[in-house]
Structures are given as C-alpha cells and as structure tokens.
Coordinates of C-alpha atoms and ligand atoms in Angstrom, one line a residue:
X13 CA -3.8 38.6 31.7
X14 CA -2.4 40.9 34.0
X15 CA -4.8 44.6 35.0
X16 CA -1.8 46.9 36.1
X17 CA -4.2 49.6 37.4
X18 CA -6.3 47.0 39.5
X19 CA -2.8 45.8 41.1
X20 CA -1.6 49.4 41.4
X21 CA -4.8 50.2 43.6
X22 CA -4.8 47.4 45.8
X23 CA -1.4 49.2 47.7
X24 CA -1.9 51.8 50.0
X25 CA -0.7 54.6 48.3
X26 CA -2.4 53.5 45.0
X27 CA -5.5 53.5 46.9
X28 CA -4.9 57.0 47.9
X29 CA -4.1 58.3 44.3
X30 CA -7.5 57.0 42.7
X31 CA -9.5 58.1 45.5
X32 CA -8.1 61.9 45.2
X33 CA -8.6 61.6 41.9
X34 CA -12.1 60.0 42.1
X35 CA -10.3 57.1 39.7
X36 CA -12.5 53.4 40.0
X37 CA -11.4 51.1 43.4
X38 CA -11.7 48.3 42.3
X39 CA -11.5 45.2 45.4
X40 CA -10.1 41.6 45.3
X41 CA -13.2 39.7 44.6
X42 CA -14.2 37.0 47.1
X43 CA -13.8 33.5 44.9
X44 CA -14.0 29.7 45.6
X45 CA -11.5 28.4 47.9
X46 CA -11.8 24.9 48.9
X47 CA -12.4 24.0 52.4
X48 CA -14.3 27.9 53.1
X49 CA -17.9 27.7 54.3
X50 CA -20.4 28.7 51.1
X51 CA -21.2 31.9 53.2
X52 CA -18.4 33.6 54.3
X53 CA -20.1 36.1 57.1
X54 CA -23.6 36.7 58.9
X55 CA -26.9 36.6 56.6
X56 CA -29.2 38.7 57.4
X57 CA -32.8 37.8 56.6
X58 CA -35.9 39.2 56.3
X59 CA -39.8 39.3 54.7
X60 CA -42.3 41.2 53.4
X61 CA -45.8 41.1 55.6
X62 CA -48.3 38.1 54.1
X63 CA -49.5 35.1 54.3
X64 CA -47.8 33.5 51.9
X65 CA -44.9 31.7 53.9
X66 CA -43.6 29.5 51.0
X67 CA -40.8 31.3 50.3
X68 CA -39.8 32.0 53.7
X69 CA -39.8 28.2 54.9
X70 CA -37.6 27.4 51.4
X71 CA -34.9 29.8 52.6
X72 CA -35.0 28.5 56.0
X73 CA -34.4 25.5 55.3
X74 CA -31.5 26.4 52.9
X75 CA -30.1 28.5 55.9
X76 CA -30.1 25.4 57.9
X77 CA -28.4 23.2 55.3
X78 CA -26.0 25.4 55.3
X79 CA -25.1 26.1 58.7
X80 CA -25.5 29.5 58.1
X81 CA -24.6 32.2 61.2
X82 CA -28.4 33.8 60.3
X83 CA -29.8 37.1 61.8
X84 CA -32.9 38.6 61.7
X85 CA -34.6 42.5 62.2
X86 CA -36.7 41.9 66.0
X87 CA -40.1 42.7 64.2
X88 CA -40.0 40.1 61.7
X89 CA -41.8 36.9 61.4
X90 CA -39.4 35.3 59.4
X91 CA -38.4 34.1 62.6
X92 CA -40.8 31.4 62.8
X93 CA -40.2 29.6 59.8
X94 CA -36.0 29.9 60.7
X95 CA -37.0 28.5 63.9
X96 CA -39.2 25.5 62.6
X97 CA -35.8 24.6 60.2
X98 CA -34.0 24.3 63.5
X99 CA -32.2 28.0 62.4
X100 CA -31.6 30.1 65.9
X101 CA -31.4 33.4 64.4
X102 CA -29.9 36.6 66.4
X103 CA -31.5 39.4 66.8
X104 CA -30.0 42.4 64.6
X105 CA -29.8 44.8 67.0
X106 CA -28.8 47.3 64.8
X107 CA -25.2 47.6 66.6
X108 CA -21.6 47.4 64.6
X109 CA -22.3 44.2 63.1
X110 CA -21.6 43.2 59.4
X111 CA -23.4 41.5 57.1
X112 CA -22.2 39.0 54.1
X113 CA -25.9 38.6 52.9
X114 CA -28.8 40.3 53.1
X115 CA -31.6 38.2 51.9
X116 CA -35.3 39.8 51.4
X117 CA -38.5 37.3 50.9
X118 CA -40.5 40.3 48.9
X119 CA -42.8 37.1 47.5
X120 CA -45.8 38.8 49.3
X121 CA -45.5 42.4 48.3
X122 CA -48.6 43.1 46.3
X123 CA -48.9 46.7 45.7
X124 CA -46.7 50.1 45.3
X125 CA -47.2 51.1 49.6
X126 CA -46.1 47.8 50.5
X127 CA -42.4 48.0 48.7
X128 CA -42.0 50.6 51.5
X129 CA -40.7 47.2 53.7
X130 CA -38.1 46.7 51.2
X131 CA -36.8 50.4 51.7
X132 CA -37.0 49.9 55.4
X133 CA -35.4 46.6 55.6
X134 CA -32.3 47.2 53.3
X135 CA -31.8 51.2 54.2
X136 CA -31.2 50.9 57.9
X137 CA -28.0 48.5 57.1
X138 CA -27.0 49.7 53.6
X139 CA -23.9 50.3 55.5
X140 CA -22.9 47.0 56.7
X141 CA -22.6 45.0 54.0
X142 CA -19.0 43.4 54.1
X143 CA -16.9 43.2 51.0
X144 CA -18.0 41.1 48.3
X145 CA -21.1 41.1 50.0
X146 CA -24.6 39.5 48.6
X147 CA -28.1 41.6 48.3
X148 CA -30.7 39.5 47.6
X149 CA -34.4 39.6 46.9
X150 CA -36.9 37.0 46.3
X151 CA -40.2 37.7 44.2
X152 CA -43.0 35.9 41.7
X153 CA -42.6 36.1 38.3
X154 CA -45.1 39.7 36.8
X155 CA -45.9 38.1 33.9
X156 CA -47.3 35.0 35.8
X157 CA -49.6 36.7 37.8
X158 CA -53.2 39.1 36.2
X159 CA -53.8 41.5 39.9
X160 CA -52.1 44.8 38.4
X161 CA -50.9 45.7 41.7
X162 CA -49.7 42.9 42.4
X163 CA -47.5 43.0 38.9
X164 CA -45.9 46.4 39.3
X165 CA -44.8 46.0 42.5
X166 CA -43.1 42.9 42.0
X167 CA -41.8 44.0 38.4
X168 CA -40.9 46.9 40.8
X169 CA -38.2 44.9 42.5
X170 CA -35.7 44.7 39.6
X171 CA -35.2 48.6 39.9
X172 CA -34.1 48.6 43.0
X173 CA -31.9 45.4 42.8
X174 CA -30.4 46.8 39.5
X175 CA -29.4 50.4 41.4
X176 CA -28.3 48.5 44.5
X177 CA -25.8 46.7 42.5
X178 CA -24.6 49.8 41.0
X179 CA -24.6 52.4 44.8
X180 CA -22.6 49.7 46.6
X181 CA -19.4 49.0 44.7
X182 CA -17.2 47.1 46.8
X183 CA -17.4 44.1 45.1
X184 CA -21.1 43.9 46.1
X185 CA -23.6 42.2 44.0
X186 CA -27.1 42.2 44.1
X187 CA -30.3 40.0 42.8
X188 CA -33.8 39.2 42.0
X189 CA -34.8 35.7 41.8
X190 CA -38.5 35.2 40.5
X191 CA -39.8 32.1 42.0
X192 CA -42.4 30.5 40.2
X193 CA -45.5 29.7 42.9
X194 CA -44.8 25.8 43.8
X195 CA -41.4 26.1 42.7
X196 CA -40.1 27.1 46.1
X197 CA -38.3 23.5 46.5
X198 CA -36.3 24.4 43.3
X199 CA -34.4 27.4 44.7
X200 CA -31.6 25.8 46.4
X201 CA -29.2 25.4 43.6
X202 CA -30.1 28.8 43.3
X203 CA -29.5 30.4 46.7
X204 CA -26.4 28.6 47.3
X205 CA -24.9 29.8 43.9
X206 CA -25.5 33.8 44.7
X207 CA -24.9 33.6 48.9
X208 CA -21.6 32.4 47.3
X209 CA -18.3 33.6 46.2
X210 CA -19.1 31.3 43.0
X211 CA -21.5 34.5 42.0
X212 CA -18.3 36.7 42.1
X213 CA -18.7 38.6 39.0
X214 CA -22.2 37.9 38.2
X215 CA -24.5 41.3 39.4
X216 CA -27.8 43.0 38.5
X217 CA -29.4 39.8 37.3
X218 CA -33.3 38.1 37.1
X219 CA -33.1 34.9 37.4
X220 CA -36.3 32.9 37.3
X221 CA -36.8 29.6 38.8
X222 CA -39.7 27.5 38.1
X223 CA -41.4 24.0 38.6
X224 CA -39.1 21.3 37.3
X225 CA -37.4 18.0 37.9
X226 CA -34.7 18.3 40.3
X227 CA -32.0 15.7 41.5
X228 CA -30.8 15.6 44.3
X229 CA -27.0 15.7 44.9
X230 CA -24.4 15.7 47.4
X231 CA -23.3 19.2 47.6
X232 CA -19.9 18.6 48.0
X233 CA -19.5 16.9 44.6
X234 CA -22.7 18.2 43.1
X235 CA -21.5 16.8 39.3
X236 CA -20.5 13.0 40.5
X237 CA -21.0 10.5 38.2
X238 CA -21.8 12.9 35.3
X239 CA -20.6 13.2 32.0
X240 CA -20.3 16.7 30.4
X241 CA -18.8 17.6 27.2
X242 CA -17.2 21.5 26.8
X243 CA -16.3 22.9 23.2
X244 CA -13.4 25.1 22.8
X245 CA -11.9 23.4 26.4
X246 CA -8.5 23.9 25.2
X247 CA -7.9 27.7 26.5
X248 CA -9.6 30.5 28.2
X249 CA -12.9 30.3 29.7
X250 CA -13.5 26.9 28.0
X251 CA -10.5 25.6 30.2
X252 CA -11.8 27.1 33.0
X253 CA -15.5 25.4 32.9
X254 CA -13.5 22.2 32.6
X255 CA -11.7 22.6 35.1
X256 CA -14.6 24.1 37.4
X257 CA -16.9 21.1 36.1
X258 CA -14.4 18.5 37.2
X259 CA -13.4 20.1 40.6
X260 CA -17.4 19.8 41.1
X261 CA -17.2 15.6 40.2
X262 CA -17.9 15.4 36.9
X263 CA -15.7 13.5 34.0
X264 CA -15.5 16.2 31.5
X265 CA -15.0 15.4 27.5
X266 CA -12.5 18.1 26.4
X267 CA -13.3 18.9 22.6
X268 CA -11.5 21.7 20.4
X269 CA -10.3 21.8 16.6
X270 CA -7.4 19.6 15.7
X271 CA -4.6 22.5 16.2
X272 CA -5.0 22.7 19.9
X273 CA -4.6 19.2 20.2
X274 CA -1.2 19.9 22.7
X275 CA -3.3 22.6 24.4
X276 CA -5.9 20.2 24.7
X277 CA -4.3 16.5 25.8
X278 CA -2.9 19.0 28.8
X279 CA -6.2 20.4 30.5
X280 CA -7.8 16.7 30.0
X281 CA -4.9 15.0 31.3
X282 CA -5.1 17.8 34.4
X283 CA -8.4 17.0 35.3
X284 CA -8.4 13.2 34.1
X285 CA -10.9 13.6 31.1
X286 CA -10.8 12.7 28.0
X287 CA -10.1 14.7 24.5
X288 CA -11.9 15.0 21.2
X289 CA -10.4 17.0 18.0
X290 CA -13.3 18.0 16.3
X291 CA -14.3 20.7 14.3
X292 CA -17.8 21.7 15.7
X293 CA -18.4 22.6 12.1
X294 CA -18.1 19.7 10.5
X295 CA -20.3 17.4 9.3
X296 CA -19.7 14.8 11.4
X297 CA -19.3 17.0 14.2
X298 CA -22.6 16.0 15.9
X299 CA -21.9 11.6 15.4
X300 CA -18.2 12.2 16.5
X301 CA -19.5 13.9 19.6
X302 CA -22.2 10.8 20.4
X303 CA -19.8 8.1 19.4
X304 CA -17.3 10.1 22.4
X305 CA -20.7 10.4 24.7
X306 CA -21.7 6.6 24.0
X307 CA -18.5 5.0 25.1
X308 CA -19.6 6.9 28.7
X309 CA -23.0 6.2 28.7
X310 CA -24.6 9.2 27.1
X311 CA -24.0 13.0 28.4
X312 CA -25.5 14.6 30.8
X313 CA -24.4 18.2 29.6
X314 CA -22.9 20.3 26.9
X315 CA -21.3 23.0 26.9
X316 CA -21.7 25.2 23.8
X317 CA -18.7 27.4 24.6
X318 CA -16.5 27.4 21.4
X319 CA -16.6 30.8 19.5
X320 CA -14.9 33.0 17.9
X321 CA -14.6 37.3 17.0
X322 CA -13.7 38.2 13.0
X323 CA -14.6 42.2 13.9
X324 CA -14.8 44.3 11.3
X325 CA -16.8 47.2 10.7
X326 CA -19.8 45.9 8.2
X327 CA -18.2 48.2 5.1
X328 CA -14.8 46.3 5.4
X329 CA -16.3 43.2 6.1
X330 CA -15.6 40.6 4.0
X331 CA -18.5 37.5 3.1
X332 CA -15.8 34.9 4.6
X333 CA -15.4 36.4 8.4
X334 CA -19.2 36.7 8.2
X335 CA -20.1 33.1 7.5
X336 CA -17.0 31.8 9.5
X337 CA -18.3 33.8 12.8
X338 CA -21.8 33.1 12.7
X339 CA -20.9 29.2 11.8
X340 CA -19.4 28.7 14.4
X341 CA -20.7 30.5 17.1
X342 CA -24.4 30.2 16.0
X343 CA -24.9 27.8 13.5
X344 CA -23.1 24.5 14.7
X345 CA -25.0 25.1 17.9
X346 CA -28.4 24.9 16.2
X347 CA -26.9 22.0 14.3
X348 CA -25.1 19.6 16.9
X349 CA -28.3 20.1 19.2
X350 CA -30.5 19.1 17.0
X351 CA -28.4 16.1 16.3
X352 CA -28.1 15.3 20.3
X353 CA -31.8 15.5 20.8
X354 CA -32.7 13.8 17.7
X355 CA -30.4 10.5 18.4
X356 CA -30.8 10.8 22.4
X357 CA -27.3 11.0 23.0
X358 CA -28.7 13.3 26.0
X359 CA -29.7 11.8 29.1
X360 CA -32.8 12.4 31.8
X361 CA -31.8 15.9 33.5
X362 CA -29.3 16.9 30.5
X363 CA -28.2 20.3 30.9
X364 CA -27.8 22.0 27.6
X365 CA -25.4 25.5 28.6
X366 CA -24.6 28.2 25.9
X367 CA -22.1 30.9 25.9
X368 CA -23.8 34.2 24.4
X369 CA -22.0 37.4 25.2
X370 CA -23.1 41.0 26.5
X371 CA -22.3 41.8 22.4
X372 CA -25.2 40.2 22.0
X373 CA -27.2 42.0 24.0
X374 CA -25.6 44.9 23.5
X375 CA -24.3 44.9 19.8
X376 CA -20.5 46.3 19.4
X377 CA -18.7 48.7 16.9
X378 CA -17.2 46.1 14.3
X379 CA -18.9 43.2 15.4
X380 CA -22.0 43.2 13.2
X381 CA -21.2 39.5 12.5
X382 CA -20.3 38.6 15.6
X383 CA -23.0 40.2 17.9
X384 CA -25.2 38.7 15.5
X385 CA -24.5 35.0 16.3
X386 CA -24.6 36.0 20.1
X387 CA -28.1 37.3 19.7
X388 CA -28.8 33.9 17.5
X389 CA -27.5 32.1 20.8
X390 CA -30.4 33.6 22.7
X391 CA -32.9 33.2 20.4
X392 CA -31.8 29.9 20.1
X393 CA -32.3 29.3 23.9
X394 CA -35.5 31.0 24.2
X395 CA -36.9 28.7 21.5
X396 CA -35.5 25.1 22.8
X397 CA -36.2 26.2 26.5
X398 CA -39.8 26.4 25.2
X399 CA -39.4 23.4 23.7
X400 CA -38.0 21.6 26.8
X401 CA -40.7 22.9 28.9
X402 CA -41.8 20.0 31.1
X403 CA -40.2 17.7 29.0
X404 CA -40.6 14.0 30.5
X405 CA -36.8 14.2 30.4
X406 CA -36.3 16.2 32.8
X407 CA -33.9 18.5 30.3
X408 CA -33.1 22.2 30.8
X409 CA -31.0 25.0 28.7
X410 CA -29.8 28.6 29.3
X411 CA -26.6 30.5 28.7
X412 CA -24.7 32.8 30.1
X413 CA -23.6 36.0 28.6
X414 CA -20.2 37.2 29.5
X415 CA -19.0 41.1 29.8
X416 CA -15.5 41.7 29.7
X417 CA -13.7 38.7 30.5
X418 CA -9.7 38.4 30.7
X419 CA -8.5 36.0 28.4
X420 CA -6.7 35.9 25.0
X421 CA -9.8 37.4 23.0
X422 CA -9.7 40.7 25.0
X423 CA -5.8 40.6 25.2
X424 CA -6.5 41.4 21.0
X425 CA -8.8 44.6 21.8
X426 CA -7.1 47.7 21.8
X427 CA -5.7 49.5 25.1
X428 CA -8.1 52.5 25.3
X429 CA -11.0 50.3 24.2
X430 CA -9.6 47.5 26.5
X431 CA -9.5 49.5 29.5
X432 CA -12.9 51.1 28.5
X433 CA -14.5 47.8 28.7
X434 CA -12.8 46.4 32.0
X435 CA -14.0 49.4 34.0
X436 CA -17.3 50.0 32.7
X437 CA -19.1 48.1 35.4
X438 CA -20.3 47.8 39.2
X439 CA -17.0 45.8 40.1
X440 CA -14.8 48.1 38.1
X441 CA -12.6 45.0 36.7
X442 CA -12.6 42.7 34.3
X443 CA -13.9 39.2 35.1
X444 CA -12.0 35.8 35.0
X445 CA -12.5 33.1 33.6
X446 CA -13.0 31.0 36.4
X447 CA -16.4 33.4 37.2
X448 CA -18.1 32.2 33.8
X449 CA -17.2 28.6 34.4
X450 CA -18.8 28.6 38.4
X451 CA -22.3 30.3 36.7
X452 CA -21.8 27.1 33.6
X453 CA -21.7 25.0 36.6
X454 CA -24.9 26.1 38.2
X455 CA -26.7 26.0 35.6
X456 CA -25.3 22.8 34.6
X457 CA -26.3 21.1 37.8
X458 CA -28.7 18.1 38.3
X459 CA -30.3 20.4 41.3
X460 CA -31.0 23.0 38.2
X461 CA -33.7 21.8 37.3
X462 CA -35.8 24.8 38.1
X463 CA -33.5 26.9 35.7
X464 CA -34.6 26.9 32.2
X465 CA -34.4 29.6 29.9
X466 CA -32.6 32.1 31.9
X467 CA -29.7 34.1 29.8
X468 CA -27.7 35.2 33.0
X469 CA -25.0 37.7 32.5
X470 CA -21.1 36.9 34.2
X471 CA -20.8 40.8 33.4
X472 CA -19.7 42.9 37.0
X473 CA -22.7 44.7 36.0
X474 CA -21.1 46.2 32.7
X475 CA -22.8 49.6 31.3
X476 CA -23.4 47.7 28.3
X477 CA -26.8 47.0 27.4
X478 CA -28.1 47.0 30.8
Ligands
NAD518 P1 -10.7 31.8 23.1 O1 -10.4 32.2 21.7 O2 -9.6 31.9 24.1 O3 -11.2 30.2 23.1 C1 -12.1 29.8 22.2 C2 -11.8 28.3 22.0 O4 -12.8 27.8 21.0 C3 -10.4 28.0 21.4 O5 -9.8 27.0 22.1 C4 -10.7 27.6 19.9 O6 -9.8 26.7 19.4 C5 -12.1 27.0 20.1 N1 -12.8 26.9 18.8 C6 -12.9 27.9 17.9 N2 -13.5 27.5 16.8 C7 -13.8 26.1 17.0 C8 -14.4 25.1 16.2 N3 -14.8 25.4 15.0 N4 -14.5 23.9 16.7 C9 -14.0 23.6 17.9 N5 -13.4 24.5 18.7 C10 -13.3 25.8 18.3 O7 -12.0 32.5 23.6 P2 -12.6 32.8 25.0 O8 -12.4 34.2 25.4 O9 -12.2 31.7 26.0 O10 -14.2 32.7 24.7 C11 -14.9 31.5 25.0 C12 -16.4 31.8 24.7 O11 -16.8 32.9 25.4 C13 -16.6 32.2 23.2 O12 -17.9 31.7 22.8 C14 -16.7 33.7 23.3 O13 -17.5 34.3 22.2 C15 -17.4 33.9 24.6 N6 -17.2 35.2 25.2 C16 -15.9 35.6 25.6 C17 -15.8 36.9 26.2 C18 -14.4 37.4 26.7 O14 -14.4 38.5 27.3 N7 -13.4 36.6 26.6 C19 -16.9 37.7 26.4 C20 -18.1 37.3 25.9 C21 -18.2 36.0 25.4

C-alpha cells in the first residue's frame, strides 16, 4: 500500500515543505538485507558501577559473536569483560563519531542517585546516534526483586527508554530488556533481534527474558529443520511471516480458509511449503492441522495469525459480526491450542506465537467486538505462559501486537482516520508487514527460549495505549 506523503518527504524539496511547516519526517527505515552485517555501525557500550558482572560478560560475549566494531566511554569497566570475550573496544573519545547502538548494562543500578550514570552515559552522545539507530538498556525484572530501592530504580528505566524513543525520531528505537538473574545466557536471541534492523518498527518496548531451555542454532539459518504452521498465510502479514520464517530455514505449513486457495498454493509454492484449506473454526480444524503436522514429524511452532475486523459501533452492531470476530480471532485460538497440547502434536521447544493488536490494548471507536478478542489474545497468553512455565518441554508463547500496519485491512479505514493512525507514532509511518513477521520470528526461535509471556508491540511507538 503506497504512503504518498512518506514518498513526498523523502525528496529534497518535500523535506523542506514539512520541516517549514513542522509536518512529521518520516525516514526510510533500516530492514533486513541479506548479506549486511546484523549491526550496521559502531556500538557503543557501557555499565552501571557494581559488582554484579553477569550482564556485562553476556553482552560481551554477544559483541564478539558478532563481530561487532564495539566502543566504549574511557572510565568504564565494561572494558574488562569485552576484553576477556576477545572484544578490542575503542575508546569513545567523544570526537565526531557515530553510533548505530548504544547499549547500557543498568543491571546494577540499585537506588534513585545511581540512575544519574544512565543520564551521564546516554546525554553526552544523544547526538550521535545514526539513523535507524538502537538505544538499549538492560535491567532486572522490579517485581522479582523485595529491596525498594532497588525496585524503583530499575522500574525507573522504562521511563526513560519510553521518552528516548519518543525525543529521537529518526527512525530510532529504543528498549528495556529485564533479565531475569541466571538468565543472562538467554539474552542472545534477544540482543541480536533489537541491535538489528529486524527490530525496525518495534520501539518503546519491555521485554523480559528469563531462565529457560534454549537451543542452540546456527544463526545464519536459525529455523533449520523446523516445522511451523502460519494461519491466515495467504495475504498480508500472514504472507509475510511465511515468508520471513522460511528465508530463516524453516518448512512452513501455509493454512487459510478454502477461498484463498489460489492466493494460498502461490506463497507456499514461493517458499516451498506446503498448503492447508482449513477453516480455523471448524470442528476439525484442530485434527486437520495435526494430521498436516504428523506427516512432518510434529510442529515446532504456530502461528496464530488469522483474524479478522467486523467494526461497528456497539448500537449498530449486529449479534452475527460479534460472534464471527471474536470466533475467530479469540476463540479458535483457545480451541486449536488446547487441541495441540492435549494430543502432542507440539514438539520439545514449540513456540506457540499469537497476533493481538494495539486495539487490544488500546480499545478503538467501532471495534468493541474486535478489541475484545485482541484483549482475549493476551489473556489467553498470560494464562498458557503460566502454564508453560518450566514445562519439561521446553515450550514457550507470546504475541505480538501490531499498530498500524499497511496491508489490505488498513487499506479499508478511512483516509483521515487512516492517515491519523499511520502518523501517530515515534517513526511517523506506518509499519510493514515484513516488521511483524521478523518479531514472529524471534520469538519463534529455538534460541527463545528465555521469552515467554512477553506481548511485544510491532507499533513505531504509536500514541495508542502507550
Ligand atoms: P488480512 O485480512 O490481510 O489477512 C487475514 C488472513 O486471515 C486472510 O488471508 C484470511 O483469509 C485469513 N482468515 C480469516 N478468517 C480465517 C479463518 N476462519 N480460517 C483461516 N484463515 C482465516 O489481515 P492482516 O492485516 O494481514 O492481519 C493479520 C493479523 O494481524 C490479524 O490477526 C489482524 O487482526 C492482525 N493485525 C493487523 C493489523 C494491521 O494493521 N493490518 C494491526 C493489528 C493487528
């Protein structure tokens, strides 16, 4: 779907015109390319004073794995830990240069005085972040730890990540990742995912990682060998998370309702999958599903992405686009899980991924029924994540929530509402499709292990319900 205003600015004397008339610039986001290094620029890295070096030595690590070109501020000890990863860091000399990332260990701040380091390490180069640039900050969970100090100031941390993503526009995103204490291993699905253009769209986010059976994978093909099933694969962002999941290794089942058949046969036959017509509705919805999964071996992840929008205010709503909407989107997910679990159609390290919406966190004008069934979707992760909880299994679930995405479901929304909604965020732009599909794929990982109830938005940071 074509954004004729974020075109129009990208030319010179477009960019001119909005910024006399203090009009949103929005950029060209960084995305995926193939054959470009995960981090496309200098990181720069940094801690908080402590003894706690868990974190540090995590990152370093990751740094190293990823041949990363890392700097550091002269006075800071991370230093040590880069260097004992075999990282040679440069000293940030506080010249001209530019920064992709700028990653903060925070894990040891442990009252209100000591977030004064996170001012002083991210004011002095709030300036040189490149564009489509990463902020980054790494903290413990508040509600795992009882010292009330320590609480605040870590629950501190998402206020300053949330109002960095907003001050620094330029396709700039920034987040707080709560690692659980001993979960350090877990966080390099994680890092990788937001140092990278992968993260394009996704800003202002927690993210809490946490003990849990990872796998380890070859990072170039992180989904070989795996067998994931996406609903509603035959269009828009479902096509798109097939697409992503296959470019990442993995054979992907391509399910949507019998009319899409055409739709559908194309995509799988583009990304050598196979196709099931099935109405996730239907009764037999759940055994036609393990009878496709069995003939592979079982599946290592679903992807609950099929939905649809009836909207109507709730006077002119009619019973019918009320059940239909929260049957499908809600309903059938509760139901076919159930069924997977039940009949272990799911295999050790399954990833279970749903597709809420910002409507759910947000609720919308006319979309009683539909905000509804994307609430339901969270509940319904909260409750199975629970559930899963060191499950010998090894299984995980969260979703993702998008914001304003451009497909054929906002293509329906009306201009002035349309517009509304694609500017009314950090990256002033709508998202693509692609973006949800590279945060499915994260989460759908076998090195996500750590990641298990998180409802992460694919938003730009949208207004809504922040
Ligand atoms: P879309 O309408 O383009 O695609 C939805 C797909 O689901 C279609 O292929 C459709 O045939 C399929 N589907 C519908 N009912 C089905 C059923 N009963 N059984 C099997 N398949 C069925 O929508 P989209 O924009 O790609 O949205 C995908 C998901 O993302 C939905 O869950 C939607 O609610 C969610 N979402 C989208 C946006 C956005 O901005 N587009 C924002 C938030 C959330």
């Amino acid at each position: 779907m074509s954004d004729r205003y974020g075109d129009f600015v990208q030319s010179s004397i477009g960019k001119k015109v909005a910024k006399n008339l203090g009009l949103p610039l929005p950029v060209t986001l960084d995305r995926f390319e193939s054959g470009e290094p995960l981090v496309r620029g200098s990181v720069l890295v940094g801690r908080a004073n402590g003894d706690d070096k868990s974190v540090s030595e995590s990152v370093a690590r990751i740094l190293s794995d990823v041949h990363a070109d890392v700097y550091v501020n002269s006075s800071d000890d991370i230093k040590d830990a880069l260097a004992d990863a075999g990282v040679e860091a440069k000293a940030n000399t506080g010249g001209d240069d530019k920064f992709k990332v700028l990653l903060f260990d925070a894990s040891n701040i442990s009252n209100a005085d000591q977030l004064k380091e996170v001012y002083e390490f991210f004011h002095t180069v709030a300036r040189r972040v490149e564009k489509s640039g990463r902020v980054i900050i790494i903290g413990r969970p508040p509600e795992n730890i009882s010292d009330i100090d320590t609480a605040l100031a870590q629950r501190a941390l998402e206020g300053f990540v949330k109002s960095v993503g907003k001050e620094f526009k330029r396709g700039i995103t920034a987040q707080l990742i709560y690692v659980e204490d001993g979960a350090e291993q877990n966080l390099d699905s994680t890092l990788r995912f937001f140092t990278s253009a992968r993260s394009a769209y996704v800003s202002g986010q927690v993210v809490r990682v946490s003990k849990g059976s990872n796998v380890d994978v070859d990072w170039t093909q992180p989904l070989g060998g795996k067998t994931m099933l996406v609903t509603g694969a035959s269009r828009g962002i479902g096509e798109a998370i097939a697409r992503v999941l296959a470019r990442e290794g993995a054979h992907v089942i391509c399910l949507d309702v019998p009319q899409q058949q055409a739709d559908l046969q194309k995509v799988a036959s583009e990304i050598s999958g196979s196709v099931l017509t099935v109405d996730i509705t239907s009764d037999d919805a759940g055994k036609q599903i393990a009878e496709a999964a069995q003939k592979r071996g079982g599946l290592d992840s679903i992807i609950h992405n099929a939905g649809v929008t009836r909207d109507k205010t709730l006077a002119n709503m009619d019973e019918k686009k009320w059940d239909m909407v929260i049957d499908i989107n809600l309903g059938s997910i509760a139901r076919l899980n159930r069924y997977l679990l039940d009949n272990d159609v799911l295999k050790d390290n399954a990833r279970i991924v749903c597709v809420s919406s910002i409507s759910g966190i947000a609720g919308n004008l006319g979309q009683t029924n539909y905000a509804t069934s994307k609430a339901g979707v969270i509940g319904l992760v909260n409750a199975t994540a629970k559930q899963l909880e060191g499950n010998a299994k090894g299984m995980t679930i969260n979703a993702v929530a998008p914001g304003f995405i451009e497909t054929q479901m906002t293509e329906a929304i009306p201009f002035a509402i349309r517009e509304a909604g694609r500017r009314m965020n950090s990256m002033s732009q709508g998202g693509l499709p692609v973006d949800v599909a590279e945060t499915i794929a994260w989460f759908a990982s076998p090195a996500s292990g750590g990641l298990n109830g998180n409802i992460v938005r694919v938003c730009g940071q949208s207004l809504l319900g922040a």
